[in-house]
Coordinates of C-alpha atoms and ligand atoms in Angstrom, one line a residue:
M6 CA 0.2 0.1 0.0
Y7 CA 1.2 3.4 -1.1
F8 CA 0.7 5.8 2.2
S9 CA -0.8 8.5 0.0
H10 CA -3.6 5.9 -0.6
L11 CA -4.2 4.8 2.8
F12 CA -6.7 6.4 4.5
A13 CA -5.0 7.3 7.9
P14 CA -5.8 10.7 8.8
T15 CA -3.5 11.6 11.4
L16 CA -3.8 14.6 13.9
R17 CA -1.1 16.8 15.4
E18 CA -3.1 17.6 18.4
V19 CA -4.3 15.3 21.3
P20 CA -8.1 15.2 21.4
A21 CA -9.0 17.1 24.8
E22 CA -11.4 14.2 26.0
A23 CA -8.7 11.5 25.5
E24 CA -7.3 10.8 29.0
V25 CA -5.5 7.5 28.4
V26 CA -2.4 6.7 26.0
S27 CA -4.4 4.2 23.8
H28 CA -7.4 6.9 23.1
Q29 CA -5.0 9.6 22.4
L30 CA -2.5 7.5 20.0
L31 CA -5.4 5.6 18.2
V32 CA -7.1 8.9 17.2
R33 CA -3.8 11.0 16.8
A34 CA -2.6 8.2 14.5
G35 CA -5.8 7.6 12.5
F36 CA -6.9 4.4 13.5
I37 CA -10.4 5.3 15.0
R38 CA -13.0 8.2 15.0
K39 CA -15.8 9.0 17.3
S40 CA -19.1 8.7 16.3
S41 CA -21.0 9.2 19.6
S42 CA -20.1 8.6 23.0
G43 CA -18.5 5.4 23.5
V44 CA -19.1 4.3 19.5
Y45 CA -16.0 4.4 16.8
T46 CA -15.4 3.7 13.6
Y47 CA -12.4 1.8 13.0
L48 CA -10.5 3.2 10.1
P49 CA -8.1 0.8 7.9
L50 CA -5.3 0.6 10.3
A51 CA -7.3 -0.3 13.1
W52 CA -9.3 -2.6 10.9
R53 CA -6.3 -4.7 10.3
V54 CA -5.3 -4.8 13.9
I55 CA -8.6 -5.9 15.0
K56 CA -8.6 -8.6 12.2
K57 CA -5.4 -9.8 13.0
I58 CA -6.4 -10.6 17.0
S59 CA -9.6 -12.0 15.7
A60 CA -7.6 -14.3 13.5
I61 CA -5.4 -15.3 16.4
V62 CA -8.7 -15.8 18.9
R63 CA -10.5 -17.7 15.5
E64 CA -7.3 -20.1 15.3
E65 CA -7.1 -21.0 19.0
M66 CA -10.9 -21.3 19.5
N67 CA -11.3 -23.8 16.6
K68 CA -8.1 -25.9 18.0
A69 CA -9.9 -26.1 21.0
G70 CA -13.2 -27.5 19.1
G71 CA -15.1 -24.5 19.0
Q72 CA -17.5 -24.1 16.0
E73 CA -17.9 -20.4 14.8
I74 CA -21.4 -19.2 14.4
L75 CA -23.1 -15.6 13.8
M76 CA -26.4 -14.9 16.1
P77 CA -28.4 -12.0 16.0
I78 CA -27.4 -8.9 17.8
M79 CA -31.4 -8.0 18.0
Q80 CA -32.8 -10.3 20.8
P81 CA -36.3 -10.7 21.6
A82 CA -37.5 -9.8 25.3
E83 CA -39.1 -13.3 26.0
I84 CA -36.0 -15.3 26.3
W85 CA -34.6 -12.2 28.5
L86 CA -37.5 -12.8 30.6
E87 CA -37.2 -16.4 30.8
S88 CA -33.9 -15.9 32.2
G89 CA -34.7 -13.2 34.6
R90 CA -32.3 -10.9 33.1
W91 CA -34.6 -8.6 31.5
Q92 CA -34.9 -6.9 34.7
V93 CA -32.0 -7.6 36.2
Y94 CA -29.5 -6.0 33.5
G95 CA -31.1 -2.7 34.3
K96 CA -30.4 0.5 32.2
E97 CA -27.3 -1.0 30.8
L98 CA -29.4 -3.1 28.1
F99 CA -30.5 -1.0 25.2
R100 CA -33.9 -1.8 24.4
L101 CA -36.3 -1.3 21.4
Q102 CA -39.7 -2.1 19.9
D103 CA -40.7 -3.1 16.8
R104 CA -43.5 -1.7 15.0
H105 CA -46.0 -4.1 16.7
E106 CA -44.5 -2.7 20.1
R107 CA -42.8 -6.0 20.8
D108 CA -39.7 -5.6 22.8
F109 CA -36.2 -6.6 22.0
C110 CA -32.6 -5.4 23.5
L111 CA -29.4 -4.9 21.4
S112 CA -27.2 -8.0 22.7
P113 CA -25.3 -7.0 25.5
T114 CA -24.1 -10.9 25.5
H115 CA -25.6 -14.3 24.2
E116 CA -26.3 -17.0 27.3
E117 CA -30.4 -16.6 26.4
L118 CA -30.0 -16.6 22.8
V119 CA -27.7 -19.3 22.4
T120 CA -29.3 -21.6 25.1
D121 CA -32.7 -20.8 23.0
L122 CA -30.7 -22.4 19.9
V123 CA -29.2 -25.2 21.8
R124 CA -32.6 -26.4 23.8
S125 CA -34.5 -26.6 20.4
N126 CA -31.7 -28.5 18.2
V127 CA -29.9 -30.6 20.7
S128 CA -31.5 -33.7 22.6
S129 CA -28.9 -36.3 23.0
Y130 CA -25.6 -37.0 24.9
R131 CA -24.4 -38.0 21.5
Q132 CA -24.4 -34.3 20.7
L133 CA -22.5 -33.1 23.7
P134 CA -19.8 -31.3 24.4
L135 CA -20.6 -28.6 22.2
F136 CA -18.6 -25.5 21.8
L137 CA -20.2 -22.5 19.7
Y138 CA -18.6 -19.1 19.4
Q139 CA -18.9 -15.8 17.5
I140 CA -17.3 -12.5 17.3
Q141 CA -19.7 -9.6 16.8
N142 CA -20.7 -6.3 18.1
K143 CA -21.8 -6.1 21.6
Y144 CA -24.2 -3.1 23.1
R145 CA -24.1 -2.0 26.6
D146 CA -25.1 1.4 27.8
E147 CA -22.2 2.1 30.1
R148 CA -22.8 4.6 32.9
R149 CA -19.2 5.8 31.8
P150 CA -18.2 5.1 28.3
R151 CA -14.6 6.4 28.5
F152 CA -11.1 5.8 27.4
G153 CA -12.0 5.1 23.5
L154 CA -12.0 1.4 22.7
M155 CA -11.5 0.7 26.4
R156 CA -15.1 1.3 27.5
G157 CA -17.3 1.7 24.8
R158 CA -21.1 1.1 24.2
E159 CA -20.7 -0.4 21.1
F160 CA -17.8 -2.7 20.8
I161 CA -16.5 -6.2 19.7
M162 CA -16.4 -9.4 21.6
K163 CA -15.6 -12.8 20.8
D164 CA -17.9 -14.9 22.9
L165 CA -17.8 -18.8 23.5
Y166 CA -20.5 -20.9 24.9
S167 CA -19.9 -24.5 26.1
F168 CA -22.5 -27.1 26.6
D169 CA -21.2 -30.3 28.6
R170 CA -23.2 -33.4 30.0
D171 CA -21.8 -32.8 33.4
E172 CA -19.9 -30.9 35.8
E173 CA -16.9 -33.0 35.1
G174 CA -17.2 -32.5 31.4
L175 CA -17.4 -28.5 32.1
E176 CA -14.2 -29.0 34.2
I177 CA -12.3 -30.2 31.0
T178 CA -13.8 -27.7 28.9
Y179 CA -13.3 -24.8 31.3
R180 CA -9.4 -26.1 31.8
K181 CA -9.2 -26.1 27.8
M182 CA -10.3 -22.6 27.5
Y183 CA -8.3 -21.0 30.2
Q184 CA -5.2 -22.5 28.5
A185 CA -6.4 -21.4 25.4
Y186 CA -6.6 -17.7 26.5
Q187 CA -3.2 -17.9 27.8
T188 CA -2.2 -18.6 24.2
I189 CA -4.1 -16.0 22.6
F190 CA -2.9 -13.0 24.8
K191 CA 0.8 -14.5 24.7
R192 CA 0.5 -14.6 20.9
C193 CA -1.0 -10.8 20.9
G194 CA 2.4 -10.0 22.8
L195 CA 0.8 -8.6 25.9
D196 CA 2.0 -8.9 29.5
F197 CA -0.9 -10.1 31.2
R198 CA -2.2 -12.3 34.3
P199 CA -5.4 -14.5 34.8
V200 CA -7.3 -13.5 38.2
E201 CA -9.5 -15.0 40.3
A202 CA -12.9 -12.8 39.7
D203 CA -16.5 -12.1 40.7
S204 CA -19.1 -13.3 38.3
G205 CA -21.4 -10.1 38.2
A206 CA -24.4 -10.0 36.4
I207 CA -23.6 -13.1 34.2
G208 CA -23.8 -15.6 37.2
G209 CA -22.3 -18.9 37.8
S210 CA -19.3 -19.4 40.4
V211 CA -16.3 -20.1 39.4
T212 CA -14.5 -17.4 37.3
H213 CA -11.1 -16.1 36.0
E214 CA -10.4 -12.5 34.3
F215 CA -7.5 -12.3 32.1
M216 CA -5.8 -9.0 32.8
V217 CA -3.5 -6.9 31.1
L218 CA -1.0 -5.3 33.3
A219 CA -1.1 -1.4 32.9
E220 CA -1.2 1.6 35.2
S221 CA -4.4 3.1 33.2
G222 CA -6.5 0.0 34.0
E223 CA -9.4 0.4 35.7
A224 CA -9.2 -3.0 38.0
Q225 CA -7.1 -3.3 40.8
I226 CA -5.8 -7.2 41.6
V227 CA -3.8 -8.5 44.4
Y228 CA -1.2 -11.2 43.6
C229 CA 1.0 -13.2 46.0
S230 CA 4.8 -12.4 45.9
N231 CA 5.5 -16.2 46.9
C232 CA 2.6 -18.4 45.4
D233 CA 0.5 -18.4 42.0
Y234 CA -2.4 -16.7 43.9
A235 CA -3.7 -13.5 42.0
A236 CA -7.5 -12.1 42.6
N237 CA -9.5 -9.0 41.5
V238 CA -9.7 -6.7 44.6
E239 CA -13.3 -7.2 44.3
I240 CA -13.3 -10.8 45.6
A241 CA -10.1 -11.2 47.3
P242 CA -10.8 -12.0 50.8
C243 CA -9.8 -10.0 53.9
F244 CA -8.9 -11.5 57.4
P245 CA -10.0 -9.6 60.6
S246 CA -7.4 -8.2 62.8
E247 CA -6.4 -9.1 66.2
N248 CA -8.7 -8.1 69.4
S249 CA -7.8 -4.7 70.6
K250 CA -6.5 -4.9 74.3
E251 CA -7.1 -1.2 75.5
P252 CA -9.2 -0.6 78.5
L253 CA -12.8 0.7 77.6
Q254 CA -13.3 4.4 78.0
K255 CA -16.5 6.3 78.7
R256 CA -18.3 7.6 75.4
E257 CA -18.2 11.0 74.8
K258 CA -19.5 13.4 72.4
V259 CA -16.8 16.1 71.1
A260 CA -17.3 19.2 68.5
T261 CA -15.6 18.9 65.3
P262 CA -16.8 21.8 63.6
S263 CA -16.2 21.5 59.6
Q264 CA -14.2 18.3 59.9
T265 CA -16.1 16.0 57.6
T266 CA -13.8 13.7 56.0
I267 CA -12.0 10.8 57.7
E268 CA -8.5 12.7 57.2
E269 CA -9.8 16.0 59.0
V270 CA -11.4 14.5 61.7
A271 CA -8.5 12.2 62.4
G272 CA -6.1 15.4 62.1
F273 CA -8.3 17.2 64.1
L274 CA -8.5 14.7 67.0
K275 CA -5.0 13.9 66.6
I276 CA -5.8 10.0 66.1
P277 CA -5.1 7.4 63.6
A278 CA -7.5 7.0 61.0
H279 CA -7.8 3.4 61.8
K280 CA -9.4 4.3 65.1
L281 CA -12.6 5.8 63.1
I282 CA -15.8 4.1 61.8
K283 CA -16.6 4.8 58.3
T284 CA -20.5 4.9 57.9
L285 CA -21.8 4.8 54.2
F286 CA -25.3 4.4 53.2
Y287 CA -26.8 2.8 50.3
Q288 CA -30.0 2.5 48.2
A289 CA -30.3 -1.2 48.0
D290 CA -33.3 -1.3 45.4
Q291 CA -36.5 0.2 47.9
E292 CA -34.1 0.1 50.9
I293 CA -31.7 2.1 52.4
I294 CA -29.0 0.1 54.4
A295 CA -25.9 1.3 56.3
A296 CA -22.5 0.1 55.8
L297 CA -19.6 0.3 58.2
V298 CA -15.6 0.1 57.7
R299 CA -12.7 1.2 59.7
G300 CA -11.6 4.9 58.5
D301 CA -8.6 3.9 56.9
R302 CA -10.5 0.9 54.5
M303 CA -12.1 1.0 51.4
I304 CA -15.6 -0.4 51.3
N305 CA -16.3 -3.3 48.7
E306 CA -19.6 -2.9 47.0
I307 CA -19.5 -6.5 45.4
K308 CA -19.0 -8.0 48.9
L309 CA -21.9 -5.6 50.4
Q310 CA -24.4 -6.9 47.3
K311 CA -23.5 -10.4 48.5
L312 CA -24.2 -10.0 52.2
H313 CA -27.4 -7.9 51.2
P314 CA -28.6 -9.5 48.1
A315 CA -30.0 -6.5 45.9
L316 CA -30.9 -6.1 42.1
T317 CA -29.1 -2.6 42.3
L318 CA -26.5 -1.1 44.9
E319 CA -26.1 2.5 44.7
M320 CA -24.6 5.0 47.1
A321 CA -27.5 6.8 48.8
S322 CA -28.2 10.8 47.8
A323 CA -26.9 13.3 50.5
E324 CA -30.6 14.3 50.8
K325 CA -31.5 10.7 51.7
V326 CA -28.7 10.4 54.3
K327 CA -30.1 13.6 56.1
E328 CA -33.8 12.3 56.1
I329 CA -32.5 9.3 58.1
T330 CA -29.9 10.7 60.1
G331 CA -30.8 14.3 60.4
C332 CA -27.5 15.4 59.2
R333 CA -25.3 15.5 56.2
P334 CA -22.7 12.6 55.5
G335 CA -19.6 14.3 57.1
F336 CA -21.2 13.4 60.6
V337 CA -23.1 10.4 60.5
G338 CA -22.5 7.3 62.5
P339 CA -24.3 4.0 63.7
V340 CA -25.1 5.1 67.3
S341 CA -28.8 5.9 67.8
L342 CA -29.5 4.8 64.1
K343 CA -32.8 3.3 64.0
N344 CA -35.3 1.3 61.6
I345 CA -32.2 0.4 59.4
K346 CA -30.0 -2.3 58.4
I347 CA -26.4 -1.9 59.3
Y348 CA -23.9 -4.2 57.9
A349 CA -20.3 -4.1 59.3
D350 CA -17.0 -5.4 58.2
E351 CA -15.5 -8.0 60.7
E352 CA -12.7 -5.5 61.6
I353 CA -15.4 -3.4 63.4
K354 CA -16.3 -6.1 65.7
T355 CA -12.6 -5.9 67.1
M356 CA -12.6 -2.1 67.7
V357 CA -12.7 -0.3 70.8
N358 CA -13.0 3.1 72.1
A359 CA -14.0 4.0 68.3
I360 CA -14.7 7.4 66.8
C361 CA -17.8 7.9 64.6
G362 CA -20.3 10.8 63.6
A363 CA -22.7 11.7 66.2
N364 CA -25.8 12.2 63.5
E365 CA -25.6 15.8 64.4
E366 CA -24.0 18.5 62.3
G367 CA -20.5 19.5 63.7
Y368 CA -20.2 16.7 66.2
H369 CA -18.4 13.2 66.6
L370 CA -18.4 10.5 69.1
I371 CA -15.6 9.1 70.7
N372 CA -15.0 6.0 72.8
V373 CA -17.8 4.2 71.0
Q374 CA -17.9 0.2 71.6
P375 CA -19.4 -1.5 68.6
H376 CA -20.0 -4.5 70.8
Q377 CA -22.6 -2.4 72.9
D378 CA -23.1 0.9 71.3
F379 CA -25.4 -0.2 68.2
D380 CA -27.1 -3.0 66.8
V381 CA -25.3 -4.9 63.6
F382 CA -27.9 -6.7 61.2
A383 CA -24.8 -8.6 59.7
Y384 CA -21.0 -8.7 59.9
G385 CA -19.2 -10.0 56.8
D386 CA -16.0 -9.1 54.9
L387 CA -16.7 -6.0 53.5
R388 CA -13.6 -4.1 52.6
M389 CA -11.3 -4.0 49.9
S390 CA -7.9 -5.9 49.8
E391 CA -4.9 -4.1 49.8
A392 CA -1.3 -4.5 49.6
G393 CA 0.3 -6.4 52.4
E394 CA -2.6 -8.2 53.1
A395 CA -1.9 -11.8 53.7
C396 CA -2.5 -14.3 50.7
P397 CA -5.5 -16.8 51.2
H398 CA -3.2 -19.3 49.8
C399 CA 0.0 -19.1 51.8
H400 CA -0.1 -16.2 54.1
A401 CA 2.8 -14.2 52.3
A402 CA 2.1 -10.4 51.7
L403 CA 0.1 -9.6 49.0
K404 CA 1.0 -6.9 46.1
T405 CA -1.3 -4.7 44.2
A406 CA -1.2 -4.1 40.4
R407 CA -3.5 -2.3 37.9
G408 CA -5.1 -4.3 35.2
I409 CA -7.4 -3.8 32.0
E410 CA -9.8 -6.7 32.0
V411 CA -9.5 -8.4 28.4
G412 CA -11.1 -11.7 28.7
Q413 CA -13.1 -13.6 31.3
V414 CA -14.2 -17.3 31.4
F415 CA -17.1 -18.4 33.6
K416 CA -18.5 -21.7 34.8
L417 CA -22.4 -21.2 34.3
G418 CA -23.1 -24.6 35.6
T419 CA -26.8 -25.1 35.1
K420 CA -28.4 -21.7 35.7
Y421 CA -29.2 -20.9 31.9
S422 CA -30.0 -24.5 31.1
K423 CA -32.7 -24.9 34.2
A424 CA -34.0 -20.9 33.4
L425 CA -34.7 -22.0 29.6
G426 CA -35.2 -25.7 29.8
A427 CA -32.0 -26.8 27.8
K428 CA -32.1 -30.5 28.5
Y429 CA -30.7 -33.5 27.0
S430 CA -31.0 -37.5 27.4
D431 CA -28.2 -39.3 28.8
E432 CA -27.0 -42.9 28.0
Q433 CA -29.9 -44.2 30.1
G434 CA -32.5 -42.1 28.3
Q435 CA -32.7 -39.7 31.7
E436 CA -33.4 -36.4 31.0
K437 CA -30.7 -33.8 32.4
F438 CA -29.8 -30.2 32.3
M439 CA -26.6 -29.3 30.2
V440 CA -24.0 -27.9 32.2
M441 CA -22.7 -24.4 30.5
G442 CA -19.7 -22.4 30.4
C443 CA -19.2 -18.9 28.8
Y444 CA -15.5 -17.3 27.8
G445 CA -15.4 -13.8 26.3
I446 CA -13.0 -11.7 24.7
G447 CA -12.8 -8.1 24.5
I448 CA -11.2 -7.6 21.0
S449 CA -11.7 -4.0 20.6
R450 CA -10.5 -3.6 24.0
T451 CA -7.5 -5.7 23.6
M452 CA -6.3 -3.8 20.5
A453 CA -6.5 -0.5 23.1
S454 CA -4.9 -2.7 25.7
A455 CA -1.7 -3.6 23.4
V456 CA -1.3 0.2 23.0
E457 CA -1.3 0.8 26.7
Q458 CA 1.7 -1.6 26.9
N459 CA 3.3 -0.6 24.1
Y460 CA 4.1 3.1 23.4
D461 CA 6.6 5.9 23.5
D462 CA 6.7 9.5 23.6
E463 CA 6.5 9.5 19.7
G464 CA 3.7 6.8 19.5
I465 CA 2.7 3.1 19.2
I466 CA 4.8 0.1 19.2
W467 CA 2.7 -2.6 17.7
P468 CA 3.6 -6.1 18.8
M469 CA 4.6 -7.9 15.8
A470 CA 1.7 -10.2 15.8
I471 CA -0.9 -7.6 15.6
A472 CA 0.8 -4.9 13.8
P473 CA -1.2 -3.0 10.9
Y474 CA 1.2 -3.3 8.7
H475 CA 5.0 -4.9 9.4
V476 CA 7.3 -2.7 7.4
V477 CA 7.3 0.8 6.2
I478 CA 9.7 2.0 3.6
I479 CA 10.8 5.6 3.7
P480 CA 12.6 7.1 0.4
V481 CA 14.3 10.3 2.0
S482 CA 13.1 11.8 -1.1
I483 CA 10.8 10.8 -3.8
K484 CA 12.3 13.5 -6.2
D485 CA 15.7 11.7 -6.4
N486 CA 14.9 9.0 -8.8
L487 CA 17.8 6.6 -7.6
L488 CA 16.2 6.5 -4.2
W489 CA 12.6 6.1 -5.5
E490 CA 13.5 3.5 -7.8
K491 CA 15.5 1.2 -4.8
S492 CA 12.2 1.9 -2.6
L493 CA 9.6 0.6 -5.3
E494 CA 12.0 -2.2 -6.1
I495 CA 12.2 -3.1 -2.1
Y496 CA 8.5 -2.7 -1.7
R497 CA 7.9 -5.0 -4.6
A498 CA 10.2 -7.8 -3.7
L499 CA 8.6 -7.7 0.0
R500 CA 5.0 -7.5 -1.2
E501 CA 6.0 -10.7 -3.6
K502 CA 6.9 -12.5 -0.2
G503 CA 3.8 -11.5 1.3
I504 CA 5.1 -9.1 3.6
E505 CA 3.0 -6.1 4.7
V506 CA 4.4 -3.3 3.6
I507 CA 3.7 0.5 3.4
L508 CA 5.8 2.6 1.0
D509 CA 5.5 6.7 2.1
D510 CA 5.6 7.9 -1.2
R511 CA 4.8 11.2 -0.4
D512 CA 6.6 14.2 -1.4
E513 CA 7.4 15.3 2.4
R514 CA 10.6 16.1 4.2
A515 CA 12.2 12.6 5.9
G516 CA 11.4 14.1 9.3
V517 CA 7.6 14.1 8.7
K518 CA 7.7 10.6 7.4
F519 CA 9.8 9.3 10.4
K520 CA 7.5 11.1 12.7
D521 CA 4.3 9.5 11.0
A522 CA 6.0 6.2 11.0
D523 CA 6.7 6.5 14.4
L524 CA 3.3 7.6 15.6
I525 CA 1.5 4.8 13.6
G526 CA 4.1 2.3 14.9
Y527 CA 5.3 -0.1 12.1
P528 CA 7.8 -2.6 13.6
I529 CA 10.2 -2.3 11.1
R530 CA 11.4 0.9 9.3
L531 CA 13.8 0.6 6.0
T532 CA 15.2 4.1 4.8
V533 CA 16.5 4.3 1.4
G534 CA 18.6 7.3 1.7
K535 CA 22.2 8.8 1.9
K536 CA 23.7 5.2 2.9
F537 CA 22.2 3.7 -0.1
K538 CA 23.9 6.7 -2.4
E539 CA 27.3 5.8 -0.7
E540 CA 27.3 2.1 -0.1
E541 CA 24.0 0.6 -1.4
K542 CA 22.9 0.0 2.0
I543 CA 19.5 0.3 3.5
E544 CA 18.9 1.6 7.2
L545 CA 16.8 -0.7 9.2
K546 CA 15.4 0.0 12.5
L547 CA 12.9 -1.6 14.9
R548 CA 10.4 0.6 16.1
G549 CA 11.0 -0.7 19.7
D550 CA 14.6 0.1 19.7
Q551 CA 17.0 2.9 19.3
A552 CA 19.7 1.6 17.3
V553 CA 20.0 1.6 13.4
K554 CA 21.5 -1.0 11.2
F555 CA 22.8 -0.7 7.8
V556 CA 22.3 -3.9 5.6
S557 CA 23.0 -4.5 2.0
T558 CA 20.5 -4.3 -0.7
Q559 CA 21.0 -8.0 -1.6
E560 CA 20.5 -9.2 2.0
I561 CA 17.6 -6.9 3.2
I562 CA 14.7 -9.0 2.1
M563 CA 16.3 -12.0 3.8
V564 CA 17.0 -10.1 6.9
V565 CA 13.2 -8.8 7.2
M566 CA 11.9 -12.2 6.7
D567 CA 14.1 -13.4 9.3
I568 CA 12.9 -10.9 11.9
L569 CA 9.4 -11.5 11.0
A570 CA 9.8 -15.4 11.3
R571 CA 11.2 -15.0 14.6
E572 CA 8.8 -12.4 16.0
L573 CA 5.6 -14.3 14.5
K574 CA 6.8 -17.7 15.8
Y575 CA 5.0 -18.8 19.1
Ligands
ATP853 P1 -16.1 -4.9 32.7 O1 -16.4 -5.0 34.1 O2 -14.9 -4.1 32.3 O3 -17.3 -4.0 32.6 P2 -17.4 -7.0 32.0 O4 -17.0 -8.1 33.1 O5 -18.7 -6.5 32.2 O6 -16.5 -5.8 31.5 P3 -17.9 -9.4 30.2 O7 -19.2 -9.7 30.5 O8 -17.0 -10.3 30.6 O9 -17.2 -7.9 30.5 O10 -17.3 -9.4 28.6 C1 -16.5 -9.8 28.1 C2 -15.1 -9.1 27.7 O11 -15.8 -8.0 26.9 C3 -14.5 -8.3 28.9 O12 -13.6 -9.1 29.4 C4 -13.9 -7.4 28.4 O13 -12.7 -7.6 27.6 C5 -14.9 -6.8 26.9 N1 -15.6 -5.8 27.5 C6 -16.9 -5.4 28.2 N2 -17.4 -4.7 28.2 C7 -16.9 -3.9 27.4 C8 -16.8 -2.3 27.0 N3 -17.8 -1.7 27.5 N4 -16.0 -1.9 25.9 C9 -15.2 -2.6 25.5 N5 -15.0 -4.3 25.9 C10 -15.6 -4.6 26.8
MG854 MG1 -16.0 -9.4 32.9

């Protein structure tokens, strides 16, 4: 491809709304353009990357026994009512009606549709196991679409669904998929880690997320420095601290004028933050509940929702809090709270002489004794795991890292086969529910993650396996016939070998072409310039390296092919 023909509108300026590197670079380098919030067009360069990631995913899914299909994006409400998710999915589900006012949704995921397909077409144990997958657009009306392709409202996903005869079958399938995922992300050139995770709205019990490690990641993970334990902080268990031996003091009300945050109150009273009780109020469906964690801890809403099952759980508004406690959030506490369920983290149980809001503007209570001063509806593990926490497997200290979830594998069990009645008859002619699993990969998010992990001040540094083109050829001047002719000759020779190459044929200064090549991130740059005239040599530079090499014109094709063979091997 000649660069002048390529539709890759590059920008000099970083778009103001782009907060993360992948968003900035993919827009600047002419890979994507926004259509509406969280919805993007993939321009030719991006589409080539997407196709490469998809090809790797397809190969590995096929190897694992998957069969590719394509299901409708528009799904009837009936099957979602059958599974119960028409309500559960809430505002994230894009809903629409046809001209007969029948309800439909745009698919955020396909458990219902695939289960419906299989229940009406599979009836015997001989047809199982069955693994069906597709690569297709998904739709989720995310609360905060952001970071470009990272969290879109329309995005590309690979989703595979497995149907097994029993739990043992599912176990084998799950391991096979887990393995395939390891291979996929390794082949894509990513630094990643599988972690234990929460199953969220999809359901099921056992699940792992595949996290690409990057500072910009929205997920926080903990991992053990000693064994192979790794988990999303959302589910990582925390262990309660020792009982305090402090003698109990008498409770008192103290003035804390304008001191509303944990830091302010701790500073004002000259006590450490862990002596405070943090009181938070949540709207859990129709009910308001209170949750308590130690002042220096973060509440874990996923754990709270497990302890108090509710379809939706959101922070209560300041007005609601005032209605219940009589004051604004900075001065609230559990003592004297009436007619409201209080959930408390295990650590609260062991606190003595604690400090909390007095439910009166400008006052806190000191020397509060949780075991006698208020009623807790239920104690549980409600806090977010942190660095230094004990590993649940070996008790060594955990470390933390940030990650981008690029894939997730779930054991669904019989959740959907029971809800929708997907049964088969076994060898004895007995009817049984199929045992399911589902396995997703965010293809478009994987592309953005690759950029988050591979860039420098100049632009993107594509891993070879998913680079839009492998090579760019830059004649330093196209007006110089000798340089142009040689560039063309190399271009043709590389194309003949099936190598994906761009020839920068623009009548521009070499500096401009280098800048664009670095921004777009081709792994191999060949420059035909002064050294060619002097010594018949081509300058070769790898995008990820500073060094340049000079290679004779006779050898250049072989050298490029060697690099490709080495890098694309897995
Ligand atoms: P998240 O927790 O990030 O919202 P999820 O757990 O809801 O994601 P899954 O239902 O597991 O997502 O979907 C499978 C994969 O699809 C995810 O691992 C992720 O890579 C991708 N994905 C999910 N939501 C989005 C989105 N809004 N934009 C881009 N990719 C997404
Ligand atoms: Mg997920």
